[in-house]
Amino acid sequence: MKYTRLTKEQFEELNQEFSTFLATQTIDKAEWDTIKAEKPEVAEQELDVFSDLVWEGVLTRAEYLEHFSKNHIFLFQSFDTHVQSIVLKSLVPDVDFLTKEGLQWLSDNMFTDTIEMKVGKKEFTEERNTSIFALIQQGAFLSDGQLYKQINSIIES
C-alpha cells in the first residue's frame, strides 16, 4: 500500500464509488460477499487498492494545507515541484492556537513582536503526493487556503 487504508466511516461515505470500483473489475455484490467470506486476503487487497486510488485523487488535487499546534500554525501551498510555507509562532507561551481564544489573540497580535513569522520553500525530495501525505500524517489537514492567502498577501504588500 502506498498510503493508508480508508476508515470504515470513509468507506461508508464512498460506498457508491467503491461499488463502481468493484464493477470495473466485474465484481458484483454477490461475488464481493463471496470474496469477503472465502478469500478475505483478496478482499483486503481490493480495499487497499481502492484506498490508494482515493488518496491519489485527493492528494493530486490538494493545494493548501494547515497544521495547528499549541504555539505554532503551519500554512502550506503545494505546487508541482515544491511547497511554500508560512509558519506563525507565538512567543507568548500561554497562548494556545488550538482554542478560539488563542486564535483571537493571534488576530489581535498578528503584527506585533509577540508573533514570529517565517516564510519558506522546500523542493519535494520524493514524489509530490507522497510528500503531501507525509504532512497529513503529521497532523496537517486540507484547507481552502483562505488563511494562507490572507497572510501571504499581507507579507507581499
GROMACS .gro file of C-alpha atoms in nm:
model
  157
    1MET     CA    1   0.000   0.000   0.000
    2LYS     CA    2   0.124   0.346  -0.089
    3TYR     CA    3  -0.088   0.541   0.163
    4THR     CA    4  -0.321   0.415   0.437
    5ARG     CA    5  -0.647   0.230   0.421
    6LEU     CA    6  -0.957   0.444   0.443
    7THR     CA    7  -1.152   0.421   0.768
    8LYS     CA    8  -1.479   0.233   0.795
    9GLU     CA    9  -1.659   0.568   0.800
   10GLN     CA   10  -1.479   0.683   0.484
   11PHE     CA   11  -1.571   0.358   0.308
   12GLU     CA   12  -1.934   0.411   0.410
   13GLU     CA   13  -1.924   0.765   0.266
   14LEU     CA   14  -1.771   0.631  -0.055
   15ASN     CA   15  -1.998   0.328  -0.082
   16GLN     CA   16  -2.122   0.417  -0.431
   17GLU     CA   17  -1.768   0.487  -0.557
   18PHE     CA   18  -1.646   0.157  -0.411
   19SER     CA   19  -1.931  -0.029  -0.584
   20THR     CA   20  -1.831   0.135  -0.913
   21PHE     CA   21  -1.468   0.041  -0.848
   22LEU     CA   22  -1.566  -0.323  -0.796
   23ALA     CA   23  -1.788  -0.312  -1.105
   24THR     CA   24  -1.490  -0.204  -1.317
   25GLN     CA   25  -1.334  -0.534  -1.211
   26THR     CA   26  -1.658  -0.719  -1.291
   27ILE     CA   27  -1.725  -0.790  -0.923
   28ASP     CA   28  -2.091  -0.759  -0.826
   29LYS     CA   29  -2.236  -0.757  -0.473
   30ALA     CA   30  -2.286  -1.133  -0.458
   31GLU     CA   31  -1.931  -1.201  -0.573
   32TRP     CA   32  -1.795  -0.938  -0.329
   33ASP     CA   33  -1.977  -1.109  -0.043
   34THR     CA   34  -1.826  -1.443  -0.151
   35ILE     CA   35  -1.476  -1.293  -0.174
   36LYS     CA   36  -1.509  -1.141   0.175
   37ALA     CA   37  -1.624  -1.475   0.319
   38GLU     CA   38  -1.392  -1.713   0.134
   39LYS     CA   39  -1.088  -1.507   0.040
   40PRO     CA   40  -1.050  -1.231   0.300
   41GLU     CA   41  -0.694  -1.158   0.187
   42VAL     CA   42  -0.824  -1.074  -0.164
   43ALA     CA   43  -1.091  -0.850  -0.011
   44GLU     CA   44  -0.820  -0.675   0.192
   45GLN     CA   45  -0.619  -0.615  -0.127
   46GLU     CA   46  -0.922  -0.465  -0.300
   47LEU     CA   47  -0.982  -0.232  -0.004
   48ASP     CA   48  -0.615  -0.126  -0.016
   49VAL     CA   49  -0.616  -0.063  -0.392
   50PHE     CA   50  -0.935   0.143  -0.366
   51SER     CA   51  -0.792   0.340  -0.071
   52ASP     CA   52  -0.479   0.423  -0.267
   53LEU     CA   53  -0.687   0.537  -0.565
   54VAL     CA   54  -0.894   0.766  -0.344
   55TRP     CA   55  -0.586   0.908  -0.171
   56GLU     CA   56  -0.411   0.960  -0.505
   57GLY     CA   57  -0.705   1.163  -0.633
   58VAL     CA   58  -0.734   1.371  -0.317
   59LEU     CA   59  -0.360   1.441  -0.296
   60THR     CA   60  -0.333   1.529  -0.664
   61ARG     CA   61  -0.597   1.799  -0.614
   62ALA     CA   62  -0.456   1.919  -0.281
   63GLU     CA   63  -0.320   2.272  -0.289
   64TYR     CA   64  -0.344   2.414   0.063
   65LEU     CA   65  -0.281   2.251   0.399
   66GLU     CA   66  -0.281   2.378   0.755
   67HIS     CA   67  -0.138   2.238   1.076
   68PHE     CA   68  -0.217   2.389   1.415
   69SER     CA   69  -0.039   2.317   1.741
   70LYS     CA   70  -0.041   2.498   2.074
   71ASN     CA   71   0.214   2.765   1.978
   72HIS     CA   72   0.256   2.720   1.602
   73ILE     CA   73   0.048   2.744   1.287
   74PHE     CA   74   0.194   2.596   0.970
   75LEU     CA   75   0.033   2.703   0.642
   76PHE     CA   76   0.129   2.534   0.318
   77GLN     CA   77   0.068   2.589  -0.052
   78SER     CA   78   0.178   2.298  -0.265
   79PHE     CA   79   0.292   2.317  -0.624
   80ASP     CA   80   0.414   2.052  -0.869
   81THR     CA   81   0.775   2.052  -0.751
   82HIS     CA   82   0.776   2.228  -0.414
   83VAL     CA   83   0.577   2.350  -0.117
   84GLN     CA   84   0.577   2.704   0.020
   85SER     CA   85   0.514   2.758   0.388
   86ILE     CA   86   0.424   3.030   0.631
   87VAL     CA   87   0.495   2.948   0.994
   88LEU     CA   88   0.347   3.156   1.273
   89LYS     CA   89   0.489   3.110   1.621
   90SER     CA   90   0.361   3.263   1.941
   91LEU     CA   91   0.640   3.399   2.159
   92VAL     CA   92   0.394   3.405   2.449
   93PRO     CA   93   0.396   3.050   2.594
   94ASP     CA   94   0.046   3.075   2.746
   95VAL     CA   95  -0.121   3.128   2.409
   96ASP     CA   96  -0.291   2.817   2.266
   97PHE     CA   97  -0.374   2.829   1.894
   98LEU     CA   98  -0.592   2.520   1.942
   99THR     CA   99  -0.852   2.734   2.120
  100LYS     CA  100  -1.089   3.003   2.000
  101GLU     CA  101  -0.926   3.247   2.244
  102GLY     CA  102  -0.581   3.165   2.108
  103LEU     CA  103  -0.691   3.238   1.753
  104GLN     CA  104  -0.850   3.565   1.865
  105TRP     CA  105  -0.522   3.652   2.037
  106LEU     CA  106  -0.340   3.578   1.710
  107SER     CA  107  -0.576   3.807   1.522
  108ASP     CA  108  -0.520   4.087   1.774
  109ASN     CA  109  -0.141   4.042   1.786
  110MET     CA  110  -0.054   3.930   1.432
  111PHE     CA  111   0.187   4.213   1.360
  112THR     CA  112   0.342   4.262   1.700
  113ASP     CA  113   0.673   4.133   1.828
  114THR     CA  114   0.488   3.853   2.011
  115ILE     CA  115   0.443   3.666   1.682
  116GLU     CA  116   0.735   3.525   1.487
  117MET     CA  117   0.659   3.473   1.119
  118LYS     CA  118   0.877   3.273   0.881
  119VAL     CA  119   0.830   3.206   0.513
  120GLY     CA  120   0.992   2.909   0.345
  121LYS     CA  121   1.009   2.696   0.035
  122LYS     CA  122   1.103   2.331   0.012
  123GLU     CA  123   1.158   2.129  -0.302
  124PHE     CA  124   0.995   1.787  -0.291
  125THR     CA  125   1.261   1.522  -0.240
  126GLU     CA  126   1.017   1.242  -0.313
  127GLU     CA  127   0.703   1.223  -0.522
  128ARG     CA  128   0.469   1.522  -0.463
  129ASN     CA  129   0.169   1.326  -0.336
  130THR     CA  130   0.384   1.120  -0.103
  131SER     CA  131   0.527   1.441   0.044
  132ILE     CA  132   0.180   1.591   0.094
  133PHE     CA  133   0.059   1.268   0.251
  134ALA     CA  134   0.352   1.286   0.495
  135LEU     CA  135   0.231   1.632   0.604
  136ILE     CA  136  -0.117   1.489   0.661
  137GLN     CA  137   0.032   1.201   0.862
  138GLN     CA  138   0.200   1.464   1.083
  139GLY     CA  139  -0.133   1.634   1.153
  140ALA     CA  140  -0.190   1.872   0.863
  141PHE     CA  141  -0.532   1.889   0.701
  142LEU     CA  142  -0.651   2.008   0.363
  143SER     CA  143  -0.789   2.361   0.356
  144ASP     CA  144  -0.936   2.616   0.120
  145GLY     CA  145  -0.620   2.826   0.161
  146GLN     CA  146  -0.801   3.133   0.285
  147LEU     CA  147  -0.571   3.190   0.584
  148TYR     CA  148  -0.259   3.125   0.373
  149LYS     CA  149  -0.377   3.370   0.106
  150GLN     CA  150  -0.464   3.641   0.360
  151ILE     CA  151  -0.129   3.625   0.537
  152ASN     CA  152   0.066   3.585   0.214
  153SER     CA  153  -0.099   3.894   0.061
  154ILE     CA  154  -0.006   4.095   0.371
  155ILE     CA  155   0.354   3.967   0.355
  156GLU     CA  156   0.381   4.053  -0.015
  157SER     CA  157   0.243   4.407   0.027
   0.00000   0.00000   0.00000
